[in-house]
Short mmCIF file of N, CA and C and ligand atoms in Angstrom, two decimals:
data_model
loop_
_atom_site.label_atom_id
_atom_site.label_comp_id
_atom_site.label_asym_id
_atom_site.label_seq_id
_atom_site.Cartn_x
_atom_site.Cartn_y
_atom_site.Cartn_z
N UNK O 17 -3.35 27.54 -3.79
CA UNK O 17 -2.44 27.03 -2.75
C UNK O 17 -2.68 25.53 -2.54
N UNK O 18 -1.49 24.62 -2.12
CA UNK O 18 -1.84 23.19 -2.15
C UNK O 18 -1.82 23.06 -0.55
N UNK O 19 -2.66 21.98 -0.35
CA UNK O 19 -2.36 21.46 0.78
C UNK O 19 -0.96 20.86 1.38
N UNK O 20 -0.79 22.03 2.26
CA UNK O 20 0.55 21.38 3.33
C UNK O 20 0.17 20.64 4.76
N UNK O 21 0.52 19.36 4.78
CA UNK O 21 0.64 18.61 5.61
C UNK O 21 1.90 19.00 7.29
N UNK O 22 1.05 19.83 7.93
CA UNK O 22 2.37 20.33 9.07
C UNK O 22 2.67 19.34 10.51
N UNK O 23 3.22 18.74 10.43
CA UNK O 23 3.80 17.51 11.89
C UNK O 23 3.24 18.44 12.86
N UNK O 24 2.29 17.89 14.08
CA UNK O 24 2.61 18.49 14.95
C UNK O 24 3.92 19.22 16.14
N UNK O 25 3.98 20.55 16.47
CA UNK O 25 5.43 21.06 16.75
C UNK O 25 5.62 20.86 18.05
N UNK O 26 4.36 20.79 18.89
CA UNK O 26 4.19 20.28 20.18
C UNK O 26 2.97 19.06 20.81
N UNK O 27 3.06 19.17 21.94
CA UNK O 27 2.06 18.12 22.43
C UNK O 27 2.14 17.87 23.77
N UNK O 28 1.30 17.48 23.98
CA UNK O 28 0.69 17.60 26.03
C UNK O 28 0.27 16.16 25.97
N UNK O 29 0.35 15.78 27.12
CA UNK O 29 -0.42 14.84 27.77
C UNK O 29 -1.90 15.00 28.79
N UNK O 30 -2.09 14.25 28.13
CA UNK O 30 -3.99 14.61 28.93
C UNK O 30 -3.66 14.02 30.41
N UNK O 31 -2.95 13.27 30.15
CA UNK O 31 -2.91 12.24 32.12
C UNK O 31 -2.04 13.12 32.92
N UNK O 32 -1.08 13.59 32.93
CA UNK O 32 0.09 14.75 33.46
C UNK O 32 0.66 15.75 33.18
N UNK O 33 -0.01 16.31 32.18
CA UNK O 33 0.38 17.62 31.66
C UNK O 33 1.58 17.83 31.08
N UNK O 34 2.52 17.01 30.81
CA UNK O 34 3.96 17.18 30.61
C UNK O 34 3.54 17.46 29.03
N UNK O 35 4.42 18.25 28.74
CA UNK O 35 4.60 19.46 27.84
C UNK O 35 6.05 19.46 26.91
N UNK O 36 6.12 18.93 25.55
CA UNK O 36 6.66 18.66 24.95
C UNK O 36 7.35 19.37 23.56
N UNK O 37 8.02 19.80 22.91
CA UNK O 37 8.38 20.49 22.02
C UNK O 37 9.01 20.15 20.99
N UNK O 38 8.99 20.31 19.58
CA UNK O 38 9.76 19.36 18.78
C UNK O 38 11.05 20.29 18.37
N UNK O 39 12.39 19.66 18.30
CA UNK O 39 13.79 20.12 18.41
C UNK O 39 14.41 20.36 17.14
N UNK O 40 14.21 20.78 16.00
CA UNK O 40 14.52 20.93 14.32
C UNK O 40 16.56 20.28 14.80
N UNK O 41 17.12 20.69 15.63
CA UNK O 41 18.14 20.66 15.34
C UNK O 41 18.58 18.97 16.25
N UNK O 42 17.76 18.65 17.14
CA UNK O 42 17.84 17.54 17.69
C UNK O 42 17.16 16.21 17.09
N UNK O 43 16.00 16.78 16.60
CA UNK O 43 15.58 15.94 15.35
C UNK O 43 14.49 14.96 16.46
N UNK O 44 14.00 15.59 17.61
CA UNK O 44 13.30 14.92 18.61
C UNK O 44 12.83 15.40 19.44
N UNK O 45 12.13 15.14 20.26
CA UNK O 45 11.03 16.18 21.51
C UNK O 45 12.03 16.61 22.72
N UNK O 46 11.58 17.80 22.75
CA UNK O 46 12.26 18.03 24.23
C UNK O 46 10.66 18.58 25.21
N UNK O 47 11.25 18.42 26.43
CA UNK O 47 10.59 18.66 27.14
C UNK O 47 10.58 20.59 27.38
N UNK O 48 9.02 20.80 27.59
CA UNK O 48 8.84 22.36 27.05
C UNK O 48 7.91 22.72 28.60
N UNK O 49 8.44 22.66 29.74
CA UNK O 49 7.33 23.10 30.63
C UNK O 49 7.42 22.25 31.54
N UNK O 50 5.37 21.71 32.12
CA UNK O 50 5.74 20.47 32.93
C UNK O 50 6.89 19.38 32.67
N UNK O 51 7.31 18.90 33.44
CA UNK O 51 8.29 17.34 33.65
C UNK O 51 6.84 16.11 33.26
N UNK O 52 6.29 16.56 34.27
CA UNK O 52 4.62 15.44 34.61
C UNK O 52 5.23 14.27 34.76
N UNK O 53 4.77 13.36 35.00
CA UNK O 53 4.73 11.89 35.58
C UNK O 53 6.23 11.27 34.45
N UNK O 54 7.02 11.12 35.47
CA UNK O 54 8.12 10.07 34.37
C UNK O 54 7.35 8.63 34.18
N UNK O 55 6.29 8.12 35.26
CA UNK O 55 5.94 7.11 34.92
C UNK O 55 5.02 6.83 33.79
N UNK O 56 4.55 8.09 33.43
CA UNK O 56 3.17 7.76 32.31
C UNK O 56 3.52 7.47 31.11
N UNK O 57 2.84 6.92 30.66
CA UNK O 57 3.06 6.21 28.85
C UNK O 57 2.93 6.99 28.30
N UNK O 58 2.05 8.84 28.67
CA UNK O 58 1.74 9.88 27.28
C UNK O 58 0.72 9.34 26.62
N UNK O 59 -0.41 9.49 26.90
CA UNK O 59 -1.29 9.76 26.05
C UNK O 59 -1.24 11.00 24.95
N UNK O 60 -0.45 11.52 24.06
CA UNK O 60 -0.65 12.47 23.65
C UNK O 60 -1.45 13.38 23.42
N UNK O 61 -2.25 14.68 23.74
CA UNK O 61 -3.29 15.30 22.93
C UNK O 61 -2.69 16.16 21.45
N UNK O 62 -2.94 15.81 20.78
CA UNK O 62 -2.23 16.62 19.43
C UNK O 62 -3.22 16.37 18.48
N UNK O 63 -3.41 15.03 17.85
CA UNK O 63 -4.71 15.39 16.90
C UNK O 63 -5.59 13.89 16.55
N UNK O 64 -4.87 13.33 17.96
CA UNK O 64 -5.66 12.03 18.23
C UNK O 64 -5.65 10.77 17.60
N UNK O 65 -4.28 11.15 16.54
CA UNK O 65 -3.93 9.95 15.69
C UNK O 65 -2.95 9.59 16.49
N UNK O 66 -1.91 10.11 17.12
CA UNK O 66 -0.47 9.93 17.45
C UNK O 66 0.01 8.68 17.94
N UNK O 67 0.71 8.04 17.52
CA UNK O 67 1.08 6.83 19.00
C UNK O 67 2.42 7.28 18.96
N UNK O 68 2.72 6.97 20.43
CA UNK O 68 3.61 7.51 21.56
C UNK O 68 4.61 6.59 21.19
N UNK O 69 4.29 5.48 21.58
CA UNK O 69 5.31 4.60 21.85
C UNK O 69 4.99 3.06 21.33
N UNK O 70 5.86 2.06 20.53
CA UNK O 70 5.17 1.04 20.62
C UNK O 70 5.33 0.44 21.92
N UNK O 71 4.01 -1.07 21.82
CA UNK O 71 4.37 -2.42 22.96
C UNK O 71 5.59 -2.47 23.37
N UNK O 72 5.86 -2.74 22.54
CA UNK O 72 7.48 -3.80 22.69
C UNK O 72 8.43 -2.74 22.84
N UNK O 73 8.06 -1.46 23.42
CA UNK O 73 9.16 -0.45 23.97
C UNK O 73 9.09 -1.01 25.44
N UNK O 74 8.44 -0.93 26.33
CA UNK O 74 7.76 -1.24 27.51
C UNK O 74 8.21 -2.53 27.78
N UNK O 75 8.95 -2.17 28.81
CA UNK O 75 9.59 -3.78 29.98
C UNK O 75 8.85 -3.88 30.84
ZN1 ZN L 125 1.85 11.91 30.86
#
């Protein structure tokens, strides 16, 4: 068997718990649970590589 590389399908935030889900047909996260903080940037917990968002998203 070869190694399959699988995207993470979900993901949490360590700062607010908001709870995330990935959408095959939306092609993007939906929200799966908590709302949590609209203000937080998401720290993701998933596998500690992830970045969320770049700088230069952020006004
Ligand atoms: Zn958060």
């Amino acid at each position: 068997m070869s190694v399959t590389i699988t995207p993470p399908r979900k993901r949490e935030c360590e700062l607010c718990g908001r709870e995330e889900r990935w959408d095959d047909d939306l092609d993007g996260w939906q929200i799966a649970g908590e709302t949590g903080n609209v203000y937080c940037i998401h720290e993701w917990d998933i596998n500690g590589s992830f970045t969320p968002l770049e700088k230069s998203n952020l006004s």
